[in-house]
Amino acid sequence: MHGMLEVDRDTVTVAVLVDNEVFGRGIEAVLGSVPEVSTVHRCGSRADYETLSRFGGIDFLIVAPPEAHWLENEGRAVRGSTHVILLVDEAATTNVTQLASMPVDGFVSQQRLTADLLSDTLRRSRRGELPMPPALTRALLARADEPGPGTRTRTVNLTARETEALTLLVKGLSNKQIARRLSISSHGAKRLVASIMLKLDSPNRTTAAINAIRAGLVQCD
């Protein structure tokens, strides 16, 4: 049902970290039309966001690439349980592999930013998926068979259950869908995916899928 988050039907609080005031206000206005968003905090700098986040209660952080570089090294430590959504300028994106390696929970196109798209992105992110613009997904899959920079030939030892979960992850299934297919709990699926990402040295699901294909662990159909 439109406007309802499947995992948590309560309203959510969103912080927007964008240095450009005009752009930031535009995103704030679009979020105002998303039914499940109750509160929007606009932050002009990382310091503003860190001050805000000390009080907790931030469900989502929507951040533009210029303000997102600090996430590469510190994101997982500072964001806590907050879901991070990275704004993507499809017209200016060149290194899609580097972009996909960002430790974020989803991507949303700046050019196609609408209330419906943001609502869908928030919902899918909370389901454990990694929402991403179709053009970016296609570009990444096209590069999946290419050796990545610094690719290592180390052996990745996955359990039989992890291999099953990895196959489903590469097909794009969410944690909830993986749990259903494997007849396990959602928490069990989440643990499997987290273990897979750790073993594949991947900051997110998309990079894990690409690394798995490059390592020959699964086939890209």
XYZ file of N, CA and C in Angstrom:
663
model
N 0.845 -1.188 0.000
C 0.000 0.000 0.000
C 0.879 1.236 0.000
N 0.605 2.176 -0.903
C 1.468 3.340 -1.040
C 1.462 4.163 0.247
N 2.660 4.656 0.592
C 2.766 5.528 1.755
C 2.976 4.795 3.059
N 3.103 3.452 3.026
C 3.292 2.703 4.255
C 4.585 1.909 4.140
N 5.433 1.993 5.168
C 6.659 1.215 5.194
C 6.327 -0.194 5.645
N 6.800 -1.206 4.947
C 6.421 -2.568 5.229
C 7.017 -3.092 6.524
N 8.214 -2.633 6.897
C 8.849 -3.153 8.097
C 8.356 -2.431 9.340
N 8.220 -1.141 9.251
C 7.790 -0.337 10.384
C 6.795 0.686 9.847
N 5.536 0.581 10.268
C 4.499 1.419 9.700
C 4.421 2.794 10.363
N 5.254 3.046 11.364
C 5.290 4.372 11.967
C 5.955 5.356 11.014
N 5.726 6.621 11.249
C 6.384 7.643 10.440
C 7.869 7.701 10.776
N 8.645 8.300 9.881
C 10.088 8.320 10.044
C 10.619 9.754 10.014
N 11.798 9.917 10.595
C 12.488 11.201 10.621
C 13.678 11.145 9.666
N 13.811 12.174 8.835
C 14.848 12.184 7.802
C 15.733 13.414 7.956
N 17.044 13.212 7.874
C 17.996 14.322 7.829
C 18.519 14.438 6.401
N 18.652 15.647 5.904
C 19.172 15.904 4.562
C 20.490 16.647 4.694
N 21.577 16.020 4.254
C 22.905 16.633 4.344
C 23.343 17.079 2.955
N 23.068 18.337 2.649
C 23.401 18.926 1.353
C 23.907 20.339 1.588
N 25.083 20.630 1.080
C 25.679 21.950 1.290
C 24.942 23.039 0.509
N 24.496 22.721 -0.708
C 23.800 23.692 -1.544
C 22.399 23.958 -0.977
N 22.171 25.187 -0.546
C 20.909 25.503 0.142
C 19.694 25.334 -0.766
N 19.809 25.768 -2.007
C 18.670 25.662 -2.932
C 18.317 24.200 -3.173
N 19.333 23.382 -3.441
C 19.117 21.958 -3.666
C 18.546 21.294 -2.411
N 19.113 21.658 -1.267
C 18.658 21.083 -0.011
C 17.208 21.407 0.276
N 16.815 22.636 0.019
C 15.422 23.033 0.241
C 14.491 22.307 -0.737
N 14.982 22.051 -1.947
C 14.183 21.316 -2.917
C 13.897 19.897 -2.448
N 14.929 19.219 -1.928
C 14.746 17.868 -1.411
C 13.803 17.884 -0.213
N 13.968 18.899 0.630
C 13.111 19.048 1.803
C 11.645 19.185 1.380
N 11.407 19.932 0.321
C 10.042 20.126 -0.173
C 9.456 18.820 -0.707
N 10.276 18.056 -1.439
C 9.801 16.768 -1.968
C 9.474 15.819 -0.821
N 10.337 15.770 0.185
C 10.095 14.905 1.340
C 8.810 15.281 2.066
N 8.456 16.558 1.993
C 7.225 17.009 2.630
C 5.986 16.390 2.016
N 6.126 15.817 0.812
C 4.995 15.174 0.132
C 5.007 13.660 0.299
N 5.977 13.146 1.056
C 6.045 11.704 1.310
C 5.265 11.409 2.589
N 4.162 10.679 2.517
C 3.270 10.505 3.670
C 3.935 9.946 4.913
N 4.894 9.000 4.749
C 5.494 8.364 5.918
C 6.575 9.201 6.603
N 6.950 10.320 5.986
C 7.972 11.188 6.586
C 7.301 12.208 7.487
N 7.631 12.159 8.761
C 7.012 13.077 9.723
C 7.841 14.333 9.947
N 9.168 14.186 9.931
C 10.053 15.308 10.236
C 11.249 15.300 9.303
N 11.636 16.492 8.831
C 12.811 16.633 7.976
C 13.755 17.653 8.598
N 15.009 17.273 8.777
C 16.036 18.184 9.282
C 17.027 18.452 8.156
N 17.206 19.698 7.772
C 18.167 20.030 6.726
C 19.481 20.451 7.361
N 20.579 19.772 6.990
C 21.906 20.039 7.543
C 22.815 20.565 6.434
N 23.510 21.637 6.709
C 24.384 22.226 5.712
C 25.801 21.711 5.751
N 26.125 20.927 6.789
C 27.492 20.421 6.916
C 27.486 19.140 7.742
N 28.612 18.428 7.677
C 28.764 17.227 8.483
C 28.624 17.561 9.972
N 29.192 18.680 10.379
C 29.117 19.078 11.790
C 27.665 19.267 12.223
N 26.857 19.872 11.344
C 25.437 20.049 11.655
C 24.756 18.700 11.871
N 25.059 17.743 10.979
C 24.440 16.426 11.101
C 24.900 15.711 12.367
N 26.198 15.781 12.662
C 26.707 15.097 13.848
C 26.098 15.668 15.121
N 25.885 16.981 15.145
C 25.221 17.601 16.300
C 23.796 17.078 16.430
N 23.099 17.013 15.307
C 21.719 16.528 15.303
C 21.644 15.058 15.704
N 22.570 14.248 15.190
C 22.508 12.809 15.418
C 22.813 12.418 16.857
N 23.436 13.316 17.611
C 23.722 13.003 19.016
C 22.443 12.795 19.810
N 21.368 13.387 19.369
C 20.088 13.247 20.062
C 19.343 11.989 19.625
N 19.864 11.313 18.578
C 19.244 10.085 18.104
C 17.942 10.354 17.362
N 17.258 9.286 17.016
C 15.957 9.412 16.384
C 15.969 9.745 14.910
N 17.131 9.650 14.238
C 17.205 9.898 12.800
C 17.118 8.549 12.094
N 16.023 8.332 11.386
C 15.821 7.049 10.713
C 16.568 6.979 9.386
N 16.611 8.113 8.669
C 17.269 8.147 7.359
C 18.127 9.402 7.231
N 19.273 9.227 6.579
C 20.115 10.354 6.187
C 20.213 10.332 4.672
N 19.758 11.403 4.021
C 19.910 11.554 2.577
C 21.057 12.527 2.354
N 22.081 12.068 1.646
C 23.311 12.845 1.547
C 23.780 12.942 0.095
N 24.317 14.107 -0.273
C 24.866 14.318 -1.609
C 26.331 13.878 -1.635
N 26.836 13.419 -2.785
C 28.223 12.923 -2.869
C 29.289 13.848 -2.287
N 29.245 15.176 -2.539
C 30.312 16.023 -1.982
C 30.388 15.965 -0.458
N 29.256 15.713 0.184
C 29.236 15.656 1.644
C 29.355 14.222 2.169
N 29.489 13.245 1.262
C 29.438 11.843 1.675
C 30.797 11.172 1.801
N 31.892 11.851 1.441
C 33.196 11.191 1.423
C 33.612 10.685 2.798
N 33.230 11.376 3.847
C 33.608 10.941 5.195
C 32.980 9.601 5.567
N 31.903 9.216 4.869
C 31.262 7.941 5.157
C 32.142 6.757 4.769
N 33.028 6.947 3.787
C 33.857 5.852 3.306
C 34.697 5.247 4.419
N 35.195 6.087 5.322
C 36.034 5.594 6.404
C 35.317 5.519 7.745
N 34.326 6.379 7.945
C 33.716 6.486 9.258
C 32.221 6.197 9.274
N 31.639 5.971 8.100
C 30.184 5.876 8.010
C 29.543 4.872 8.938
N 30.065 3.660 8.968
C 29.435 2.625 9.775
C 29.533 2.935 11.267
N 30.580 3.607 11.655
C 30.762 3.909 13.064
C 29.860 5.042 13.524
N 29.665 6.043 12.662
C 28.947 7.231 13.115
C 27.454 7.188 12.829
N 27.023 6.348 11.892
C 25.615 6.405 11.516
C 24.717 5.575 12.415
N 25.276 4.585 13.128
C 24.462 3.757 13.998
C 23.395 3.010 13.215
N 22.146 3.137 13.653
C 21.049 2.423 12.999
C 20.404 3.239 11.880
N 20.944 4.414 11.592
C 20.384 5.271 10.550
C 20.646 4.690 9.165
N 19.619 4.655 8.327
C 19.763 4.217 6.941
C 20.284 5.407 6.113
N 21.353 5.177 5.354
C 21.956 6.249 4.569
C 21.602 6.073 3.095
N 21.030 7.119 2.494
C 20.663 7.115 1.084
C 21.530 8.151 0.367
N 22.249 7.714 -0.654
C 23.154 8.604 -1.386
C 22.469 9.135 -2.636
N 22.474 10.448 -2.798
C 21.955 11.074 -4.010
C 22.949 10.856 -5.143
N 22.459 10.474 -6.308
C 23.323 10.178 -7.444
C 22.988 11.104 -8.601
N 24.019 11.771 -9.113
C 23.874 12.574 -10.328
C 24.221 11.670 -11.499
N 23.207 11.091 -12.129
C 23.448 10.116 -13.196
C 24.235 10.715 -14.364
N 24.051 12.010 -14.609
C 24.730 12.641 -15.735
C 26.222 12.812 -15.476
N 26.615 12.853 -14.199
C 28.018 13.109 -13.866
C 28.734 11.877 -13.317
N 28.036 10.748 -13.251
C 28.622 9.546 -12.678
C 29.541 8.860 -13.685
N 30.803 8.684 -13.315
C 31.764 8.026 -14.205
C 32.277 6.727 -13.590
N 32.733 6.774 -12.344
C 33.261 5.576 -11.700
C 32.156 4.905 -10.879
N 31.350 4.085 -11.538
C 30.213 3.478 -10.858
C 30.645 2.447 -9.827
N 31.774 1.766 -10.054
C 32.246 0.775 -9.097
C 32.619 1.436 -7.776
N 33.298 2.573 -7.850
C 33.656 3.302 -6.632
C 32.407 3.804 -5.934
N 31.445 4.266 -6.715
C 30.194 4.764 -6.140
C 29.468 3.659 -5.394
N 29.403 2.474 -6.002
C 28.688 1.363 -5.386
C 29.386 0.818 -4.156
N 30.675 1.140 -3.990
C 31.410 0.643 -2.832
C 31.180 1.497 -1.584
N 30.427 2.580 -1.739
C 30.131 3.427 -0.586
C 29.296 2.646 0.424
N 29.589 2.790 1.735
C 28.833 2.048 2.755
C 27.479 2.692 3.021
N 26.576 2.598 2.050
C 25.256 3.212 2.167
C 24.183 2.145 2.001
N 22.934 2.527 2.244
C 21.815 1.581 2.207
C 20.946 1.755 0.972
N 21.339 2.661 0.082
C 20.558 2.860 -1.128
C 21.012 4.086 -1.882
N 20.567 4.170 -3.130
C 20.903 5.290 -4.007
C 19.611 5.824 -4.612
N 19.559 7.129 -4.833
C 18.387 7.723 -5.479
C 18.869 8.772 -6.475
N 18.262 8.798 -7.639
C 18.672 9.704 -8.704
C 18.238 11.132 -8.434
N 19.170 12.070 -8.563
C 18.835 13.486 -8.416
C 17.894 13.935 -9.527
N 18.116 13.409 -10.730
C 17.333 13.843 -11.883
C 15.884 13.367 -11.816
N 15.634 12.271 -11.117
C 14.287 11.689 -11.098
C 13.637 11.793 -9.729
N 14.073 12.743 -8.940
C 13.636 12.853 -7.554
C 12.162 13.252 -7.468
N 11.340 12.331 -6.999
C 9.915 12.586 -6.787
C 9.512 11.999 -5.436
N 8.337 12.381 -4.961
C 7.839 11.837 -3.698
C 7.649 10.324 -3.797
N 7.143 9.851 -4.936
C 6.931 8.411 -5.114
C 8.255 7.654 -5.097
N 9.271 8.203 -5.777
C 10.569 7.542 -5.817
C 11.193 7.495 -4.425
N 11.120 8.602 -3.688
C 11.678 8.624 -2.336
C 10.930 7.656 -1.417
N 9.618 7.608 -1.535
C 8.828 6.688 -0.720
C 9.246 5.241 -0.991
N 9.402 4.896 -2.275
C 9.815 3.549 -2.655
C 11.225 3.248 -2.160
N 12.126 4.231 -2.238
C 13.507 4.048 -1.795
C 13.573 3.791 -0.300
N 12.824 4.565 0.484
C 12.812 4.366 1.937
C 12.249 2.993 2.283
N 11.180 2.628 1.637
C 10.532 1.345 1.911
C 11.457 0.181 1.583
N 12.088 0.217 0.410
C 12.966 -0.879 0.002
C 14.208 -0.968 0.879
N 14.735 0.172 1.276
C 15.906 0.190 2.145
C 15.592 -0.484 3.469
N 14.428 -0.209 4.005
C 14.049 -0.816 5.283
C 13.765 -2.304 5.160
N 13.465 -2.769 3.965
C 13.251 -4.203 3.747
C 14.575 -4.948 3.661
N 15.678 -4.213 3.603
C 16.982 -4.855 3.480
C 17.487 -4.897 2.063
N 16.792 -4.248 1.128
C 17.257 -4.170 -0.251
C 18.235 -3.001 -0.375
N 18.840 -2.886 -1.556
C 19.726 -1.766 -1.841
C 19.164 -1.055 -3.072
N 18.188 -0.163 -2.896
C 17.604 0.531 -4.058
C 18.652 1.313 -4.818
N 18.542 1.269 -6.157
C 19.549 1.872 -7.011
C 18.917 2.223 -8.351
N 19.253 3.363 -8.947
C 18.724 3.700 -10.272
C 19.065 2.605 -11.278
N 18.124 2.245 -12.157
C 18.352 1.163 -13.130
C 19.620 1.355 -13.960
N 19.913 2.579 -14.362
C 21.097 2.823 -15.188
C 22.373 2.460 -14.435
N 22.410 2.751 -13.147
C 23.575 2.428 -12.335
C 23.701 0.917 -12.155
N 22.574 0.255 -11.941
C 22.582 -1.207 -11.806
C 23.111 -1.863 -13.072
N 22.631 -1.418 -14.228
C 23.081 -1.994 -15.495
C 24.576 -1.766 -15.701
N 25.054 -0.578 -15.361
C 26.477 -0.269 -15.529
C 27.341 -1.157 -14.639
N 26.879 -1.417 -13.423
C 27.638 -2.261 -12.509
C 27.674 -3.707 -12.985
N 26.521 -4.221 -13.422
C 26.481 -5.601 -13.899
C 27.345 -5.778 -15.140
N 27.406 -4.744 -15.971
C 28.232 -4.817 -17.179
C 29.713 -4.921 -16.824
N 30.083 -4.430 -15.645
C 31.488 -4.457 -15.211
C 31.779 -5.622 -14.275
N 30.774 -6.419 -13.977
C 30.956 -7.474 -12.979
C 31.983 -8.510 -13.390
N 32.098 -8.749 -14.704
C 33.054 -9.759 -15.170
C 34.458 -9.212 -15.348
N 34.619 -7.887 -15.174
C 35.936 -7.289 -15.321
C 36.698 -7.390 -14.008
N 37.994 -7.624 -14.031
C 38.772 -7.641 -12.784
C 38.718 -6.275 -12.123
N 38.447 -6.274 -10.844
C 38.385 -5.009 -10.129
C 39.766 -4.542 -9.744
N 39.911 -3.246 -9.437
C 41.215 -2.733 -9.004
C 41.630 -3.382 -7.697
N 42.843 -3.862 -7.674
C 43.338 -4.489 -6.454
C 42.687 -5.832 -6.159
N 42.110 -6.472 -7.181
C 41.445 -7.752 -6.974
C 42.437 -8.774 -6.435
N 42.028 -9.460 -5.375
C 42.892 -10.458 -4.761
C 42.390 -11.860 -5.108
N 43.302 -12.801 -5.181
C 42.944 -14.160 -5.547
C 42.760 -15.028 -4.305
N 42.487 -14.448 -3.168
C 42.318 -15.218 -1.945
C 41.061 -16.089 -2.046
N 41.085 -17.184 -1.305
C 39.947 -18.094 -1.284
C 38.888 -17.575 -0.326
N 37.642 -17.605 -0.781
C 36.519 -17.211 0.075
C 35.784 -18.473 0.473
N 35.768 -18.772 1.754
C 35.126 -19.979 2.256
C 33.738 -19.650 2.784
N 32.726 -20.062 2.037
C 31.344 -19.849 2.442
C 30.727 -21.169 2.876
N 29.856 -21.112 3.862
C 29.118 -22.308 4.243
C 28.078 -22.597 3.166
N 27.506 -23.785 3.218
C 26.475 -24.148 2.238
C 25.294 -23.187 2.324
N 24.930 -22.795 3.530
C 23.805 -21.887 3.729
C 24.135 -20.494 3.197
N 25.377 -20.055 3.408
C 25.797 -18.751 2.895
C 25.800 -18.746 1.370
N 26.194 -19.863 0.773
C 26.193 -19.951 -0.683
C 24.779 -19.856 -1.230
N 23.832 -20.506 -0.553
C 22.425 -20.415 -0.960
C 21.940 -18.972 -0.866
N 22.263 -18.325 0.254
C 21.833 -16.938 0.459
C 22.494 -16.007 -0.551
N 23.770 -16.257 -0.857
C 24.492 -15.423 -1.813
C 23.851 -15.503 -3.199
N 23.464 -16.692 -3.610
C 22.812 -16.863 -4.916
C 21.537 -16.025 -4.996
N 20.779 -16.006 -3.914
C 19.541 -15.228 -3.876
C 19.837 -13.732 -3.811
N 20.891 -13.365 -3.077
C 21.287 -11.960 -2.981
C 21.667 -11.412 -4.359
N 22.426 -12.192 -5.115
C 22.850 -11.758 -6.451
C 21.648 -11.575 -7.366
N 20.592 -12.345 -7.133
C 19.367 -12.218 -7.930
C 18.533 -11.011 -7.520
N 18.973 -10.321 -6.450
C 18.282 -9.110 -6.038
C 17.247 -9.280 -4.956
N 17.200 -10.451 -4.323
C 16.204 -10.668 -3.279
C 16.574 -9.917 -2.008
N 15.568 -9.449 -1.293
C 15.770 -8.753 -0.022
C 15.996 -9.778 1.089
N 16.387 -9.304 2.274
C 16.571 -10.204 3.412
C 15.290 -10.971 3.717
N 14.167 -10.279 3.641
C 12.878 -10.910 3.930
C 12.579 -12.011 2.925
N 12.873 -11.751 1.656
C 12.641 -12.752 0.619
C 13.599 -13.931 0.753
N 14.862 -13.637 1.116
C 15.843 -14.703 1.342
C 15.389 -15.584 2.495
N 14.892 -14.961 3.561
C 14.409 -15.716 4.719
C 13.271 -16.651 4.314
N 12.363 -16.146 3.493
C 11.225 -16.961 3.062
C 11.677 -18.133 2.205
N 12.613 -17.862 1.277
C 13.072 -18.920 0.370
C 13.859 -20.004 1.122
N 14.594 -19.587 2.157
C 15.415 -20.541 2.900
C 14.717 -21.092 4.136
N 13.473 -20.630 4.365
C 12.674 -21.074 5.521
C 13.392 -20.799 6.839
N 13.919 -19.568 6.943
C 14.567 -19.135 8.180
C 13.960 -17.795 8.594
N 14.356 -17.316 9.775
C 13.835 -16.043 10.249
C 14.503 -14.883 9.512
N 13.878 -13.713 9.574
C 14.467 -12.521 8.964
C 15.808 -12.187 9.605
N 15.895 -12.390 10.928
C 17.160 -12.135 11.628
C 18.241 -13.114 11.156
N 17.821 -14.367 10.899
C 18.773 -15.352 10.401
C 19.297 -14.966 9.030
N 18.412 -14.469 8.175
C 18.826 -14.025 6.838
C 19.754 -12.825 6.940
N 19.441 -11.926 7.850
C 20.279 -10.738 8.036
C 21.684 -11.128 8.471
N 21.773 -12.116 9.360
C 23.086 -12.578 9.818
C 23.868 -13.232 8.677
N 23.181 -14.018 7.848
C 23.846 -14.651 6.713
C 24.405 -13.608 5.750
N 23.595 -12.602 5.431
C 24.023 -11.557 4.501
C 25.201 -10.778 5.082
N 25.136 -10.475 6.384
C 26.235 -9.751 7.029
C 27.525 -10.564 6.981
N 27.420 -11.873 7.184
C 28.601 -12.740 7.139
C 29.175 -12.806 5.730
N 28.290 -12.876 4.729
C 28.726 -12.902 3.328
C 29.476 -11.620 2.980
N 28.918 -10.477 3.374
C 29.552 -9.195 3.086
C 30.924 -9.099 3.745
N 31.027 -9.627 4.975
C 32.308 -9.606 5.684
C 33.338 -10.468 4.965
N 32.940 -11.673 4.576
C 33.874 -12.581 3.917
C 34.290 -12.088 2.539
N 33.394 -11.357 1.874
C 33.708 -10.831 0.547
C 34.306 -9.426 0.610
N 34.551 -8.959 1.843
C 35.152 -7.640 2.045
C 34.363 -6.574 1.284
N 33.049 -6.579 1.480
C 32.155 -5.699 0.729
C 31.346 -4.810 1.673
N 31.296 -3.495 1.385
C 30.564 -2.575 2.264
C 29.058 -2.626 2.090
N 28.571 -3.199 0.976
C 27.124 -3.278 0.780
C 26.790 -4.476 -0.109
N 25.494 -4.700 -0.306
C 25.013 -5.875 -1.025
C 25.446 -5.881 -2.495
N 25.410 -4.712 -3.126
C 25.759 -4.651 -4.539
C 27.225 -5.022 -4.766
N 28.106 -4.476 -3.950
C 29.527 -4.804 -4.074
C 29.761 -6.281 -3.769
N 29.015 -6.835 -2.806
C 29.132 -8.259 -2.494
C 28.756 -9.101 -3.707
N 27.687 -8.709 -4.395
C 27.257 -9.438 -5.584
C 28.322 -9.379 -6.676
N 28.880 -8.189 -6.898
C 29.913 -8.022 -7.922
C 31.156 -8.835 -7.580
N 31.588 -8.773 -6.312
C 32.771 -9.519 -5.894
C 32.545 -11.029 -6.004
N 31.310 -11.466 -5.724
C 30.994 -12.887 -5.812
C 31.074 -13.371 -7.264
N 30.566 -12.536 -8.185
C 30.607 -12.889 -9.612
C 32.054 -12.933 -10.100
N 32.849 -11.922 -9.676
C 34.254 -11.882 -10.094
C 35.048 -13.070 -9.552
N 34.659 -13.508 -8.344
C 35.374 -14.645 -7.739
C 34.877 -15.994 -8.244
N 33.873 -15.954 -9.113
C 33.341 -17.201 -9.666
C 32.492 -17.978 -8.695
N 32.008 -17.319 -7.628
C 31.184 -18.008 -6.629
C 29.765 -18.227 -7.122
N 29.298 -17.324 -7.986
C 27.968 -17.438 -8.577
C 28.066 -16.978 -10.020
N 27.035 -17.271 -10.762
C 26.986 -16.841 -12.162
C 26.043 -15.653 -12.282
N 26.355 -14.723 -13.165
C 25.497 -13.573 -13.435
C 24.593 -13.921 -14.610
N 23.335 -14.270 -14.295
C 22.396 -14.671 -15.347
C 21.624 -13.494 -15.889
